PDB file of C-alpha atoms in Angstrom:
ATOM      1  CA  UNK A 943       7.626  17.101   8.521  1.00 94.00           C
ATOM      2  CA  UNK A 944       8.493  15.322   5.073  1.00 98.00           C
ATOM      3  CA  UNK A 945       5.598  15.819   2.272  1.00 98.00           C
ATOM      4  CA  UNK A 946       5.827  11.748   2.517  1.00 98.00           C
ATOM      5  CA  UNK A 947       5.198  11.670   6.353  1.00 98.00           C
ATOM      6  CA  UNK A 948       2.541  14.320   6.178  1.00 98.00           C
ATOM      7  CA  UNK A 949       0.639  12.689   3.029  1.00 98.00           C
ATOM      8  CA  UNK A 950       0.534   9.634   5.488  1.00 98.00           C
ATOM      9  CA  UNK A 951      -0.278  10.955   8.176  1.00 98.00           C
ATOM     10  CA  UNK A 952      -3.097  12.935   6.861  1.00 98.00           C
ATOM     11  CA  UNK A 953      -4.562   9.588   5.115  1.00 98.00           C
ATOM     12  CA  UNK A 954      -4.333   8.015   8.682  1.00 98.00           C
ATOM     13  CA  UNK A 955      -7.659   6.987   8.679  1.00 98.00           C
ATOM     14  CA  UNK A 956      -7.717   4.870   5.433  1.00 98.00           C
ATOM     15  CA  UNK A 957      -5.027   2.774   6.956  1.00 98.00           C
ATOM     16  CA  UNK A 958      -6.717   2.144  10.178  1.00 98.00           C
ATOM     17  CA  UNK A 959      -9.708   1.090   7.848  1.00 98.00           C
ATOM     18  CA  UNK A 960      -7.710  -1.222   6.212  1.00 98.00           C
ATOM     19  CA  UNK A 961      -5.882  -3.197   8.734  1.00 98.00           C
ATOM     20  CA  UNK A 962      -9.623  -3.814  10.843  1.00 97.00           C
ATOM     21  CA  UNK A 963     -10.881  -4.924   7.352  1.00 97.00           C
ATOM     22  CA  UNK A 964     -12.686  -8.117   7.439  1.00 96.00           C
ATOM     23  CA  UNK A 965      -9.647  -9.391   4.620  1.00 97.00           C
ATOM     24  CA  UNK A 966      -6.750  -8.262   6.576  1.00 97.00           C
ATOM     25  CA  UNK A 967      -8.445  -9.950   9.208  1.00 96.00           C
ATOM     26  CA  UNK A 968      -8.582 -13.232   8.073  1.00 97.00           C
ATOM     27  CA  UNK A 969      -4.638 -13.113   7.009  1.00 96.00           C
ATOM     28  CA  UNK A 970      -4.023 -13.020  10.038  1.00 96.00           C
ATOM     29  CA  UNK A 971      -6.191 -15.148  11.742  1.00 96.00           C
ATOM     30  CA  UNK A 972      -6.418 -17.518   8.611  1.00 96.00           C
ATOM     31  CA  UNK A 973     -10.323 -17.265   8.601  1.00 97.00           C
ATOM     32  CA  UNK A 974      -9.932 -15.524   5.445  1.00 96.00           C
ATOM     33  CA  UNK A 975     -11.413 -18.279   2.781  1.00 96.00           C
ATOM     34  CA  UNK A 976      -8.835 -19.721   0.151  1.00 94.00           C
ATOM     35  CA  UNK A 977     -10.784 -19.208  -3.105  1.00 95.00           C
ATOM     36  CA  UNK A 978     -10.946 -15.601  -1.500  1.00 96.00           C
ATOM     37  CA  UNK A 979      -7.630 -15.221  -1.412  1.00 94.00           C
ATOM     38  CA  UNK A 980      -7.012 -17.364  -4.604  1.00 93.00           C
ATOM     39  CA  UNK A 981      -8.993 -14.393  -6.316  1.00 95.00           C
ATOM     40  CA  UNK A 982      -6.920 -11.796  -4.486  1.00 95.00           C
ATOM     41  CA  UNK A 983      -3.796 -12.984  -5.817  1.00 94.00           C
ATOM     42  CA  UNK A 984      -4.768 -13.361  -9.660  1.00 95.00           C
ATOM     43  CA  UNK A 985      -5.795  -9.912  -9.073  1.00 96.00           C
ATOM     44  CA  UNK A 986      -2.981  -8.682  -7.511  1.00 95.00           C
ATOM     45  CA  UNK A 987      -0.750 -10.372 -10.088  1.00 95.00           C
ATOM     46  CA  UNK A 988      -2.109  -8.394 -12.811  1.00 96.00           C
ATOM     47  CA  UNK A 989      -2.228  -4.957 -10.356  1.00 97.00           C
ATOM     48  CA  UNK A 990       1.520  -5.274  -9.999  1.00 96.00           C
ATOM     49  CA  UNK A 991       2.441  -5.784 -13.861  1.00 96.00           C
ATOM     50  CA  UNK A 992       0.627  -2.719 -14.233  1.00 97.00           C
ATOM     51  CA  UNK A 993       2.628  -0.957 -11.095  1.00 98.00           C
ATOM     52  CA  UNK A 994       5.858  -2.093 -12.523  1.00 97.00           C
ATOM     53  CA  UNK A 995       5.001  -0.226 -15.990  1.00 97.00           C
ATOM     54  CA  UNK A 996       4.407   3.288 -13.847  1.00 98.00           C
ATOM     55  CA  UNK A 997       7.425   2.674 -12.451  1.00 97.00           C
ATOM     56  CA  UNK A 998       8.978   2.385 -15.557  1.00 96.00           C
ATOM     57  CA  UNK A 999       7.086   5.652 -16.412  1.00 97.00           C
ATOM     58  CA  UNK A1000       8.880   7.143 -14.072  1.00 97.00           C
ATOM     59  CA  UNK A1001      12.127   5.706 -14.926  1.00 94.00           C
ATOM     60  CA  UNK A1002      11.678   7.442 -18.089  1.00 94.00           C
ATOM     61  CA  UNK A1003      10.272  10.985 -16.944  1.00 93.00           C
ATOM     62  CA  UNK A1004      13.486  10.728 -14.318  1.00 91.00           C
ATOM     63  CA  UNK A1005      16.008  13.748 -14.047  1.00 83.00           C
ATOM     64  CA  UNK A1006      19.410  11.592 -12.227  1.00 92.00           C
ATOM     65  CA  UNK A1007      21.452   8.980 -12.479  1.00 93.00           C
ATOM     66  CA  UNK A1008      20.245   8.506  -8.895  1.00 92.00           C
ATOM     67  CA  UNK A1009      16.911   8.203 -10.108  1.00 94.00           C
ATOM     68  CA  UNK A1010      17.336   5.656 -12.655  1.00 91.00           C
ATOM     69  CA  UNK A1011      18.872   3.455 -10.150  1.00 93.00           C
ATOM     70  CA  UNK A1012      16.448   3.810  -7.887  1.00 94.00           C
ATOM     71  CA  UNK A1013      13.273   3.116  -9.836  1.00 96.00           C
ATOM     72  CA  UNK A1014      15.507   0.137 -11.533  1.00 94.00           C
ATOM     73  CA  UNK A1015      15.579  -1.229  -8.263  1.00 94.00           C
ATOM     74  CA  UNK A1016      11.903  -0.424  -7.454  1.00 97.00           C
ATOM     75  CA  UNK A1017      11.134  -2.279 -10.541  1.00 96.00           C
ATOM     76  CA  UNK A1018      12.955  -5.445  -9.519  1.00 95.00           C
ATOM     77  CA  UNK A1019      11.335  -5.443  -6.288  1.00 94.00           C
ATOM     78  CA  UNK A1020       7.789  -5.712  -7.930  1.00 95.00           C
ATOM     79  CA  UNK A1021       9.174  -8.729 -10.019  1.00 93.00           C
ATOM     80  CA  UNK A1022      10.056 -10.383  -6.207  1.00 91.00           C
ATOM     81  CA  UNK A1023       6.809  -9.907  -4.946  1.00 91.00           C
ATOM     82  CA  UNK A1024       5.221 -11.410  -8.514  1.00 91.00           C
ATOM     83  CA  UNK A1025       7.867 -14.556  -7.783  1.00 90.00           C
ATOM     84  CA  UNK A1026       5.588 -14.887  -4.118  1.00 85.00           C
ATOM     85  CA  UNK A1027       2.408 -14.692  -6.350  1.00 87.00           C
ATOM     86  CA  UNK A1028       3.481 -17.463  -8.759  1.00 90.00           C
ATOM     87  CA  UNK A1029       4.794 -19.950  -6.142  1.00 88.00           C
ATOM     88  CA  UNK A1030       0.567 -18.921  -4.422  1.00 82.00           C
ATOM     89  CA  UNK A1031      -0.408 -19.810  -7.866  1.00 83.00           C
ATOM     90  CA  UNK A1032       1.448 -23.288  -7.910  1.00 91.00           C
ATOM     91  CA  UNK A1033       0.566 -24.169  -4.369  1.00 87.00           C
ATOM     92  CA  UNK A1034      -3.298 -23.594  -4.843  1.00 82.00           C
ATOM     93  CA  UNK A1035      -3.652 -23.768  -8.985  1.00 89.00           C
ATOM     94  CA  UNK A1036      -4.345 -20.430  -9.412  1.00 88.00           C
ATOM     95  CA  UNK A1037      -4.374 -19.232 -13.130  1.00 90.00           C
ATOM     96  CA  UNK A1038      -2.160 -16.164 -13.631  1.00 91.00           C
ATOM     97  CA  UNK A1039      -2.163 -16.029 -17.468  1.00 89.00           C
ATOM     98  CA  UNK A1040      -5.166 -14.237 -19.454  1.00 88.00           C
ATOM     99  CA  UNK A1041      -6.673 -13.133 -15.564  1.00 94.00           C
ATOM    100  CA  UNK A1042      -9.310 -10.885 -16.613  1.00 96.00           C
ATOM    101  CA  UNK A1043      -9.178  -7.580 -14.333  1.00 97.00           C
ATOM    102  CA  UNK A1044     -12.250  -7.306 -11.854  1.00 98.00           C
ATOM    103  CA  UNK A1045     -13.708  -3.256 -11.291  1.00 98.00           C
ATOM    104  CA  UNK A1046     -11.574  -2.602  -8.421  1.00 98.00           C
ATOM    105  CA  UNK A1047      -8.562  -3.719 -10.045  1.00 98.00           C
ATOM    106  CA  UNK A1048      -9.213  -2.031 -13.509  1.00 98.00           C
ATOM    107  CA  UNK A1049      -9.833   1.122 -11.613  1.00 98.00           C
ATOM    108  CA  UNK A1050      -7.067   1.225  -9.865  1.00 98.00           C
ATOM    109  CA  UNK A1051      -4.876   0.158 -12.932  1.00 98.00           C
ATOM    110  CA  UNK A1052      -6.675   2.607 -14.769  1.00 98.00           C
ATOM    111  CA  UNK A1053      -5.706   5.385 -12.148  1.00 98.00           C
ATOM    112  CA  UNK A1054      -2.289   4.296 -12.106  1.00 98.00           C
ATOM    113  CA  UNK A1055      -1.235   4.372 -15.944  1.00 98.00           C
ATOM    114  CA  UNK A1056      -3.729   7.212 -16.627  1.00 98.00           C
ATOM    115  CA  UNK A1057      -1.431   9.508 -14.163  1.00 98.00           C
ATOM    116  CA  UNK A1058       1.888   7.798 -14.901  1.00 98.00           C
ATOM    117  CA  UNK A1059       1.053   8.808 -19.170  1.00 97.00           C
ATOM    118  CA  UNK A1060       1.061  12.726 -18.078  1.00 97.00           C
ATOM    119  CA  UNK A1061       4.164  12.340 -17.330  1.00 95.00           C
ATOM    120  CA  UNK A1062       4.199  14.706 -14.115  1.00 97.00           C
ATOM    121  CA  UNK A1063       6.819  12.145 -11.712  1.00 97.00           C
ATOM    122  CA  UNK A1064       5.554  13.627  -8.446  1.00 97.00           C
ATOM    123  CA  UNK A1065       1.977  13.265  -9.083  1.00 98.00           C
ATOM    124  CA  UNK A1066       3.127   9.596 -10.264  1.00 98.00           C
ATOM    125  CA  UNK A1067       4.998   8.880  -7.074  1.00 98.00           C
ATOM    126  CA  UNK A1068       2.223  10.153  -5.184  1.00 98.00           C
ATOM    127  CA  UNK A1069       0.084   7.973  -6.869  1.00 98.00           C
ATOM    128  CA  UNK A1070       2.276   4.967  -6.266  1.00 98.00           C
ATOM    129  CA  UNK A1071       3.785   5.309  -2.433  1.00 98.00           C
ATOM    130  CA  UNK A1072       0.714   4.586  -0.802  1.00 98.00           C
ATOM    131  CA  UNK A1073       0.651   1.153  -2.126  1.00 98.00           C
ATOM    132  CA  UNK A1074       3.925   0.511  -1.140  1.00 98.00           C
ATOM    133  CA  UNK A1075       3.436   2.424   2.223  1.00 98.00           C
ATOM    134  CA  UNK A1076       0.462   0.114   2.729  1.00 98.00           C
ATOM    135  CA  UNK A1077       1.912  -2.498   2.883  1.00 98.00           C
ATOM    136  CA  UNK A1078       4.581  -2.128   4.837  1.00 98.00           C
ATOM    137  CA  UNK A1079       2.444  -0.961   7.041  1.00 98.00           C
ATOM    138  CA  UNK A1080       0.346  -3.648   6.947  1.00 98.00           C
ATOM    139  CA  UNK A1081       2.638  -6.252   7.234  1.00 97.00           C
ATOM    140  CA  UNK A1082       4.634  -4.954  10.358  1.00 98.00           C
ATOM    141  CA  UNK A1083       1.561  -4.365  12.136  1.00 98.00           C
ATOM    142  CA  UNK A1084       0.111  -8.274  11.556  1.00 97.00           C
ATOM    143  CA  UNK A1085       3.754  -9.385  11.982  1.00 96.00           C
ATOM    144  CA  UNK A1086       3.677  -7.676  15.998  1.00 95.00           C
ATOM    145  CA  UNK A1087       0.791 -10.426  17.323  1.00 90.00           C
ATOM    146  CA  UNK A1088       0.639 -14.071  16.430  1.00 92.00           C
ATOM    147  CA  UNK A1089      -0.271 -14.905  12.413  1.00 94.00           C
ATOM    148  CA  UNK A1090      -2.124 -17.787  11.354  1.00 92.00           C
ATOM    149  CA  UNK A1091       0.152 -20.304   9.276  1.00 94.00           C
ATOM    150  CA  UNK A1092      -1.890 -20.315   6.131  1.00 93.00           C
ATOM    151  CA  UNK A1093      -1.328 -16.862   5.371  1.00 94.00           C
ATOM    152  CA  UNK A1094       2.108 -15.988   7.028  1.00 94.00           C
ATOM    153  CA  UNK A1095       4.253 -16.165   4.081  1.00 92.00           C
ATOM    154  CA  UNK A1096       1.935 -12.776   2.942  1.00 94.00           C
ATOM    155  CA  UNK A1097       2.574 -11.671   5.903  1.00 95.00           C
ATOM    156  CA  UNK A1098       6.689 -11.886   6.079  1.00 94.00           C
ATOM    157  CA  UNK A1099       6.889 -11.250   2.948  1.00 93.00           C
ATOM    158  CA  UNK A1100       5.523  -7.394   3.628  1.00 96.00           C
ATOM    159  CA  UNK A1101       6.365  -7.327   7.359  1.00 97.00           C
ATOM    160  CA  UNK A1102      10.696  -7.715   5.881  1.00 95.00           C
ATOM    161  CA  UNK A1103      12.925  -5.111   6.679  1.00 97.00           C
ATOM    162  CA  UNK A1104      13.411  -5.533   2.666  1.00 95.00           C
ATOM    163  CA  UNK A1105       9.684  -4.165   1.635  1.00 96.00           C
ATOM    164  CA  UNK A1106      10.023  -1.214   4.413  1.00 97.00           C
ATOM    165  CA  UNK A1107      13.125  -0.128   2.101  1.00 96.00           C
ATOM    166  CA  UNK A1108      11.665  -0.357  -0.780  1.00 96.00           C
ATOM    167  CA  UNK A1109       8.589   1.558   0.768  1.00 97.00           C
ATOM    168  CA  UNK A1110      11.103   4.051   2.498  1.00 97.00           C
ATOM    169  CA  UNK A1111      13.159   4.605  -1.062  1.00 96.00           C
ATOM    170  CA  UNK A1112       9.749   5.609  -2.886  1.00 97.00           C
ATOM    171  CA  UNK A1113       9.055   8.072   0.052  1.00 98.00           C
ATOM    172  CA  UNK A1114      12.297   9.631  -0.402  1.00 97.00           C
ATOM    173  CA  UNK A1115      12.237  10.278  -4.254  1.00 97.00           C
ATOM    174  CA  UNK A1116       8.718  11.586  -3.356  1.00 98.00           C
ATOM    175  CA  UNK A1117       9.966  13.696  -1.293  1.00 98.00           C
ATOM    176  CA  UNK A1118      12.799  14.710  -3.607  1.00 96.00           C
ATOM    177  CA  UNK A1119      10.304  15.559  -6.759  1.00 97.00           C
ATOM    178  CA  UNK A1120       7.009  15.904  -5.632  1.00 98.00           C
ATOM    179  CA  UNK A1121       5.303  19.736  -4.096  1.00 97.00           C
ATOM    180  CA  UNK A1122       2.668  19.689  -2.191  1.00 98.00           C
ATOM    181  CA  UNK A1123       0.073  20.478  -4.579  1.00 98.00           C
ATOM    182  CA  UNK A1124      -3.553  19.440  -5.021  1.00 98.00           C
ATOM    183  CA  UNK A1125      -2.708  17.396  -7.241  1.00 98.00           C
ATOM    184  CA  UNK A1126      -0.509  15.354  -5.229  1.00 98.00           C
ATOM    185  CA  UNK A1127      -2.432  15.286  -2.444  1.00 98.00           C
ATOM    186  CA  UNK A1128      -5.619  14.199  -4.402  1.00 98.00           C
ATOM    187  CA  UNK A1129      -4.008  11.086  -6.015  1.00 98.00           C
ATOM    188  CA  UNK A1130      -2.343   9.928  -2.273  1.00 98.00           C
ATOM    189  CA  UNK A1131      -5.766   9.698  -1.656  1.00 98.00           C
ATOM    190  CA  UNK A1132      -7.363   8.393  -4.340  1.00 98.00           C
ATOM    191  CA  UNK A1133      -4.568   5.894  -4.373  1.00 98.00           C
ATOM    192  CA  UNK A1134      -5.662   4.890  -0.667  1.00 98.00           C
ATOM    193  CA  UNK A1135      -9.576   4.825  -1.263  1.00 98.00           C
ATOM    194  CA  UNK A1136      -8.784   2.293  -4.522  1.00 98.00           C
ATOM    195  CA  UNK A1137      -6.432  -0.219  -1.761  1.00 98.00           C
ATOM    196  CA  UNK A1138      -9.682   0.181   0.297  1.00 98.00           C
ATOM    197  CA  UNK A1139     -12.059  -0.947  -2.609  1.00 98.00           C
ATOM    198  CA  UNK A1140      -9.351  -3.630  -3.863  1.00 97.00           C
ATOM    199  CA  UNK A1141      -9.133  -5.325  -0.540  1.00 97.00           C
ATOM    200  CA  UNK A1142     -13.267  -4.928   0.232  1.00 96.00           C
ATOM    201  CA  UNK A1143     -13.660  -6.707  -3.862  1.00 97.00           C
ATOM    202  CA  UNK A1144     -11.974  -9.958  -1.962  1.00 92.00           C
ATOM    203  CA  UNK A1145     -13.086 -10.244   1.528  1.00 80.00           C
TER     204      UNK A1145
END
């Protein structure tokens, strides 16, 4: 089994915990209130500007050609998903500029850049798949039964055959640089407890 597969697997239980979350929830049933989710995605706005500099982290601490392609086009995938955020932010007024980072969000931040600054790229990736993992997960799973209108732009958005490459590219250049250290393993799962927290700081 890939070191990506097995990292999943083992953090099987975290995912479960997520998707019956009261938040994921109420995506898909729309019960989930809007200032709730109005928070969420001022939140998640500045989560993602922080993912898209450990990306470029790893862009730096890369080894290939191959590699700077592919974290390029990681990169510009995070700036799509921030174009979803800012047409949220038009449709219900949420303020994107100056958002001040709640705990969750600053430790997960935090976590990120801390790991992406050592400059070790398969701890970093380790760090970083599960997010992307996540929600691929998340969204295929929500997209199988019926989805409430309000939310279901969220909801294509990660259930697209688009996102699972994107999650299925950072897999693969984890499995190309990362061993299967401690190290690795402990920042998978720190990486899936802080999704856990960030989701549980909005519902």
């Amino acid at each position: 089994m890939a070191l990506s597969a097995d990292l999943w697997a083992a953090n099987a239980d975290l995912a479960s915990r997520i998707l019956s979350h009261g938040f994921v929830r109420g995506l898909r049933d729309g019960s989930l209130p809007i200032e709730c989710f109005k928070g969420y995605v001022a939140q998640d706005a500045y989560f993602l500007e922080a993912f898209a500099r450990a990306y470029a982290f790893c862009l730096a601490n890369s080894r290939s050609r191959e590699d700077l392609y592919g974290f390029a086009g990681l990169i510009a995938g995070v700036l799509e998903e921030l174009k979803l955020h800012k047409g949220y932010a038009e449709r219900w007024r949420v303020d994107l500029d100056g958002v001040a980072p709640i705990e969750s969000t600053r430790a997960y931040v935090d976590f990120l850049l801390e790991t992406a600054r050592r400059g070790n790229l398969g701890e970093t990736i380790a760090a970083m798949t599960p997010c992307m993992r996540l929600y691929a997960f998340l969204g295929r799973s929500l997209a199988a039964n019926s989805v409430a209108k309000l939310y279901s732009d969220w909801v294509k958005t990660y259930a697209d055959p688009g996102f699972e490459a994107l999650a299925a590219q950072l897999e693969t250049l984890l499995d190309l640089h990362a061993e299967d250290t401690e190290a690795v393993r402990a920042n998978y799962r720190r990486a899936m407890e802080l999704e856990l927290g960030f989701f549980a700081a909005h519902a």
